[in-house]
XYZ file of C-alpha atoms in Angstrom:
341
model
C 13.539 11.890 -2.731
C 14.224 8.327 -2.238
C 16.554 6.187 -3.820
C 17.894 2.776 -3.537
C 20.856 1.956 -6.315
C 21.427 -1.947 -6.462
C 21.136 -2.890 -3.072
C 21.945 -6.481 -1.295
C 22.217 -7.265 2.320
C 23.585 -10.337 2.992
C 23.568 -11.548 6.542
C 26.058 -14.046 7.893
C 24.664 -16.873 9.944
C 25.629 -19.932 11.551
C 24.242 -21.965 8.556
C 26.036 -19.700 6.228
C 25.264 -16.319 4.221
C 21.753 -15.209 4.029
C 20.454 -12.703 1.533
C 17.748 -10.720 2.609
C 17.777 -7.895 -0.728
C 19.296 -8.851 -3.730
C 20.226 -6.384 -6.057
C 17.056 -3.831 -5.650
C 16.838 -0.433 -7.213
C 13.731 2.081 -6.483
C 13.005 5.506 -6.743
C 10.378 6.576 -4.233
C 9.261 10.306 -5.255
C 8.994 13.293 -2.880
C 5.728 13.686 -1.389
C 4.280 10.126 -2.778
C 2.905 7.442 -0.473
C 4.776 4.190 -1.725
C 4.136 0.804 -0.907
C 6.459 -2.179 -0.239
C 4.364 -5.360 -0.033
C 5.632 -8.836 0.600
C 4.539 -11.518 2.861
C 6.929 -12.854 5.505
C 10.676 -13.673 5.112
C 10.212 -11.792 1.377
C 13.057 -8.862 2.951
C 10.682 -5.840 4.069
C 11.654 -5.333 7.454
C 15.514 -5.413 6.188
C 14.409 -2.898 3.327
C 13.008 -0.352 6.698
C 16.318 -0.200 8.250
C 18.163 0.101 5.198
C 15.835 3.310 4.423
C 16.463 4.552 8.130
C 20.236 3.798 8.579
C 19.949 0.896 11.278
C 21.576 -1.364 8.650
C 24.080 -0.678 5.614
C 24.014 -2.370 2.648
C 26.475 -4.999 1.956
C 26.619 -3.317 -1.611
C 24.788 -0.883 -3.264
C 23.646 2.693 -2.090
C 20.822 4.241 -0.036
C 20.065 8.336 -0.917
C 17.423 10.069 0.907
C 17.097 13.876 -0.458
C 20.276 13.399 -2.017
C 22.668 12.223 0.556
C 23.591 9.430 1.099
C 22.584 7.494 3.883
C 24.586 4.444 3.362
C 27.551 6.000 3.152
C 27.636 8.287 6.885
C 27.841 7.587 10.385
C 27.896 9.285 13.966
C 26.827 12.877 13.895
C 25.520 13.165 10.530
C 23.748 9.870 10.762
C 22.437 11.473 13.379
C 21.201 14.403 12.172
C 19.931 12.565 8.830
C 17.546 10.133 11.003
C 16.131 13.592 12.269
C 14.360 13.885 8.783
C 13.373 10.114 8.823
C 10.678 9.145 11.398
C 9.173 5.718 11.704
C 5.796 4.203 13.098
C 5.772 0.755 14.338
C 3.558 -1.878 14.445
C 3.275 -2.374 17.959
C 3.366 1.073 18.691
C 6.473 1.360 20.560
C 5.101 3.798 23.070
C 6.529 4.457 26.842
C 3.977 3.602 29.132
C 4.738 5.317 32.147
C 4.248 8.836 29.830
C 0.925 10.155 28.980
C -0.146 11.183 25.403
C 1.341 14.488 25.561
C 4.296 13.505 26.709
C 5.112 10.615 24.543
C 4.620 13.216 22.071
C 7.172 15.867 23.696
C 9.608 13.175 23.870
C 11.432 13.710 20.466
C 11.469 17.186 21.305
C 12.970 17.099 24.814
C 16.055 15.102 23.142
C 16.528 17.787 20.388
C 16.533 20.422 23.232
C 13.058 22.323 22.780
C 11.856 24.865 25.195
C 9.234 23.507 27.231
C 6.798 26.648 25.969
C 7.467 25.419 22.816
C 7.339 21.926 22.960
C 3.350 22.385 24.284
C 2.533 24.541 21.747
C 3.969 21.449 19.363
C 2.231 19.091 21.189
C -1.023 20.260 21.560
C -0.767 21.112 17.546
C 0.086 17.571 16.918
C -2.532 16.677 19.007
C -4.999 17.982 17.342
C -3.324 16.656 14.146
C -4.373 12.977 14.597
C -7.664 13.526 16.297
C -6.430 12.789 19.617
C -7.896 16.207 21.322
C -8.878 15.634 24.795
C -6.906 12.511 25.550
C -3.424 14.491 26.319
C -3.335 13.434 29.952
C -4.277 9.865 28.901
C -1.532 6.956 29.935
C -1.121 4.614 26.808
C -2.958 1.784 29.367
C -6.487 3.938 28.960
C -6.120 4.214 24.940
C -7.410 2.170 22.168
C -5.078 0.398 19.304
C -6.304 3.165 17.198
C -5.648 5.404 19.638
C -2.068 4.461 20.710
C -1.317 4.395 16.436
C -2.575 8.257 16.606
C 0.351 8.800 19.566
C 2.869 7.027 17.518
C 1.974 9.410 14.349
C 2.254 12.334 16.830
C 5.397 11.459 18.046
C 6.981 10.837 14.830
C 5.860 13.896 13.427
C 7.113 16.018 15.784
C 10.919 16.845 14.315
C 8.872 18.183 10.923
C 10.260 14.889 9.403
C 10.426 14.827 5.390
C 10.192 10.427 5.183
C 7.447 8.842 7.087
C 7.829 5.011 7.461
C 5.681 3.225 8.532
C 6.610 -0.849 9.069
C 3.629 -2.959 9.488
C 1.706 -0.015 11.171
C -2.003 -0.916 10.627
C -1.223 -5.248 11.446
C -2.300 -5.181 14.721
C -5.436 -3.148 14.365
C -8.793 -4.689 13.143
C -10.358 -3.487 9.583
C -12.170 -0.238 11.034
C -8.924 1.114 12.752
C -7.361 0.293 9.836
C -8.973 2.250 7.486
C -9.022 5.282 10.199
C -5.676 5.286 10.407
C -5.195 4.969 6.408
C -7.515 8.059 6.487
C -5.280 10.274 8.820
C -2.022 8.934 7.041
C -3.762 10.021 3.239
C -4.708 13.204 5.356
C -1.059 13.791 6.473
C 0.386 13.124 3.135
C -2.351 15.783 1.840
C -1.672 18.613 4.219
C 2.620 18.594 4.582
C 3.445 16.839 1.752
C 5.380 14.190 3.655
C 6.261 11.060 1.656
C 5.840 8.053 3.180
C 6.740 4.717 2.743
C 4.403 1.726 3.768
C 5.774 -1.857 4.159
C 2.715 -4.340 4.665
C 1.518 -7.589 3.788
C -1.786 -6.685 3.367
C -3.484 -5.601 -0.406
C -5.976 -3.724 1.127
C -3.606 -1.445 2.610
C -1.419 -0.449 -0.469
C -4.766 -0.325 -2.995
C -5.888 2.324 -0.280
C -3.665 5.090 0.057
C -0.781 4.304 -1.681
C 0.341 5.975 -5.317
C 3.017 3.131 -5.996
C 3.667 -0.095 -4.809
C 6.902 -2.675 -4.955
C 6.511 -6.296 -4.639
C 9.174 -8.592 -2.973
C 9.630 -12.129 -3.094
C 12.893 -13.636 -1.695
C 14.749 -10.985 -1.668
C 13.880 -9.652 -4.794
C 11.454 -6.995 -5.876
C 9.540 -8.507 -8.622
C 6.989 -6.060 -9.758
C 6.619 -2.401 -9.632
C 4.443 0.339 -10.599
C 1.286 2.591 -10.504
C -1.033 0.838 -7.976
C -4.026 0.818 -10.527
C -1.823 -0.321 -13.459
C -0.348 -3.099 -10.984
C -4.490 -3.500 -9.619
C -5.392 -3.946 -13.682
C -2.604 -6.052 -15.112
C -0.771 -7.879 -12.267
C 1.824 -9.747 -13.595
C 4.505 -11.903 -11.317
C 2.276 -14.783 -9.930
C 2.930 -13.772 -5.891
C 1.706 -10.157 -7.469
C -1.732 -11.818 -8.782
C -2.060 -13.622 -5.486
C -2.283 -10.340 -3.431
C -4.518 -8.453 -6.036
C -7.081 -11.406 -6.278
C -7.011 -11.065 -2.358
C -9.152 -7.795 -2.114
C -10.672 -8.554 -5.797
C -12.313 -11.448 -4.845
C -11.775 -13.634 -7.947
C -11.003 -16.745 -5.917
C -13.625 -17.895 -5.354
C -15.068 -17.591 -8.914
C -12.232 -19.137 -10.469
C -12.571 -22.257 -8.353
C -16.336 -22.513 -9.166
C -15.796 -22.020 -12.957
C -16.348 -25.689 -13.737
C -19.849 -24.776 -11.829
C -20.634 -22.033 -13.718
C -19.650 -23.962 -17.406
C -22.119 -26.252 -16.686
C -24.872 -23.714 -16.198
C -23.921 -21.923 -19.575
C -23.813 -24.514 -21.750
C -23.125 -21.976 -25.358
C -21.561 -18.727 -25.392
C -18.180 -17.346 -23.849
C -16.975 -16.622 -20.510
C -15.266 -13.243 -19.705
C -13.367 -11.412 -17.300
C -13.500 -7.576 -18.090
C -11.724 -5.054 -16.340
C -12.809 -1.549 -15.574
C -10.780 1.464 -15.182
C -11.696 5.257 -14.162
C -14.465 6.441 -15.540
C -15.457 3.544 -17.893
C -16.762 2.210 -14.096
C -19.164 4.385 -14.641
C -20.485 3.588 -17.789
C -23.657 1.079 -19.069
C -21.606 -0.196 -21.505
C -23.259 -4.018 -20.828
C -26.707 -2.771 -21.280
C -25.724 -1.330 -24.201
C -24.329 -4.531 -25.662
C -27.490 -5.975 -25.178
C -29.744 -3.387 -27.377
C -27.067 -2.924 -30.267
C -25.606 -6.145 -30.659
C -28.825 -8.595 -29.648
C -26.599 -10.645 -27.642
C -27.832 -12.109 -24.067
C -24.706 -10.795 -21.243
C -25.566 -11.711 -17.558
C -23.133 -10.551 -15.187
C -21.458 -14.239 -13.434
C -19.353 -12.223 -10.746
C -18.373 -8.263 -10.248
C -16.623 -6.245 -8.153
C -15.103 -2.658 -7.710
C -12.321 -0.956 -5.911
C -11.068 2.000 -5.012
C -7.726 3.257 -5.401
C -6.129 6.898 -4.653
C -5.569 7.185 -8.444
C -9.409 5.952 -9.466
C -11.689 3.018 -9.423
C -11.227 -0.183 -11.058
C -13.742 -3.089 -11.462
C -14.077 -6.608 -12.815
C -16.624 -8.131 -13.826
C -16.821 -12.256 -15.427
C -19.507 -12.080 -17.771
C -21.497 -15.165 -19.989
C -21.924 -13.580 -23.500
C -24.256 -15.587 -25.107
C -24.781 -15.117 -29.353
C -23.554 -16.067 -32.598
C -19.923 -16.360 -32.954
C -19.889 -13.484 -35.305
C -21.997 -11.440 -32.440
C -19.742 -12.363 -29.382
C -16.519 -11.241 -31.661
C -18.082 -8.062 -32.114
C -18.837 -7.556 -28.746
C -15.232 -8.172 -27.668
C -13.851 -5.730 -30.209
C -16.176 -3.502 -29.230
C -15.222 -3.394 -25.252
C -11.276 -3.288 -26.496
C -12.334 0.393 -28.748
C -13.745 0.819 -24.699
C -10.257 0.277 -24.001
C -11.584 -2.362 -21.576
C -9.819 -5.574 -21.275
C -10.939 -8.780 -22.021
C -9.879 -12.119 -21.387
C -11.620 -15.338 -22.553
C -11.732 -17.308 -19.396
C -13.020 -20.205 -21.123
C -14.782 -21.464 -23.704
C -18.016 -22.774 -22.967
């Protein structure tokens, strides 16, 4: 659906060239919801207007449903950015329009009949939960609420590419997550594909199938969101996954936590799918006579399954604790010694 071939922007400033990408490919599927995460300066808002046409690559190629969006301009630049709608984070709404016709707006510049253009509103409308607020000025609306207009509005062209830059930053965690909801729900119901640029972990281990990394410039780090959740590997990757595993703070304190287990092992084991479900510690403890108690745990959610850690003290015989750790790898659970104690 989406593809970016070897793509570098370089900007030229006063102080000399800047590179904002350097040299990234990606293929975002057709009716996935793919993440780009990276904190600030790392070259996501560049990426966003690269995807929509605002900016062309200084090399490299941009293809969205097969043509080439790097490569055309006037009228069929034009009509390409008809497919490709965006939601900002600061909503970008006119405020002397109400709801409904913030939403007809799109639709009055493609040339709609008005009889049709209400009948695509007030679907819309009732899309994103909005119903009842049409006459509403964007003044009288919560964040949440002025997010819902700006989902409206770019839905109303039957777009194929969502993007969305930033669009939950501005909203506190409950919005968030509401309008995380209604995007999953969109994604669900017309098979859009949409493409997320955040800073924020908890966004992209939400709703998103896929997520990118940048750093620099640069993506470092790709993949299945749960693979990338379970085995981060780039360092700035492990920094954003240990933000909404909360390992932190049990790293820090594992000098703390030594010195209350004097014997034994420490270990971090990770949880995948199903195996989330399972007693598999309580079953250590009646098979294999070793004492486990559980240091730190969590568990997350992703849209492709749950994942959990947990740092465990195994306390036994060395013979013992190495059977328990082959045991949780024929799991398929992984392990890592975090220490010896």
């Amino acid at each position: 659906m989406i593809e970016l071939r070897n793509i570098t922007k370089v900007y030229k400033t006063k102080n000399g060239e800047l590179t904002a990408v350097d040299n990234v490919s990606l293929s975002i599927e057709k009716g996935e919801i793919y993440g780009i995460i990276g904190y600030s300066g790392a070259g996501k808002s560049t990426m966003i207007r690269l995807l929509n046409g605002l900016e062309k690559p200084t090399t490299g190629s941009v293809l969205v449903n097969r043509e080439e969006i790097s490569a055309i301009s006037g009228g069929k630049l034009r009509a390409a950015r008809h497919k490709i709608s965006m939601i900002f984070q600061h909503f970008n709404l006119l405020w002397s329009r109400t709801v409904e016709e913030n939403i007809a707006f799109p639709l009055e510049i493609a040339g709609m009949s008005k009889q049709e253009r209400t009948k695509r509103v007030a679907e819309l409308i009732d899309l994103v939960g909005l119903t009842g607020r049409g006459k509403a000025y964007p003044s009288q609306l919560s964040g949440g609420q002025k997010q819902r207009v700006g989902i409206a509005r770019a839905l109303a062209n039957n777009p194929e590419v969502l993007l969305c830059d930033e669009a939950t930053s501005a909203l506190d965690p409950e919005t968030t997550d509401s309008i995380l909801e209604l995007l999953l729900d969109i994604n669900k119901r017309l098979g859009l594909t949409i493409v997320l640029i955040t800073h924020e972990m908890h966004v992209i281990r939400k709703i998103c199938h896929r997520v990118a990394v940048m750093e620099a410039g640069k993506v470092v780090e790709t993949g299945k969101v749960l693979d990338v959740f379970q085995n981060p590997q780039a360092p700035i990757t492990k920094r954003f996954v240990s933000q909404v595993s909360g390992t932190n703070e049990t790293k820090e304190s594992i000098e703390q936590i030594l010195e209350n287990y004097p014997s034994g092992k420490l270990v971090k084991v990770t949880f995948v799918g199903q195996a989330t479900e399972q007693p598999i510690i309580s079953h250590l403890i009646k098979e294999y006579g070793v004492d486990v108690n559980i240091v730190h745990g969590t568990i997350s959610y992703t849209t492709s399954g749950p994942y959990g850690t947990l740092i465990v003290h195994i306390d036994g015989t060395e013979e013992q604790v190495q059977t328990v750790l082959h045991v949780l790898a024929k799991h398929e659970l992984q392990t890592e010694v975090i220490e010896h104690a």
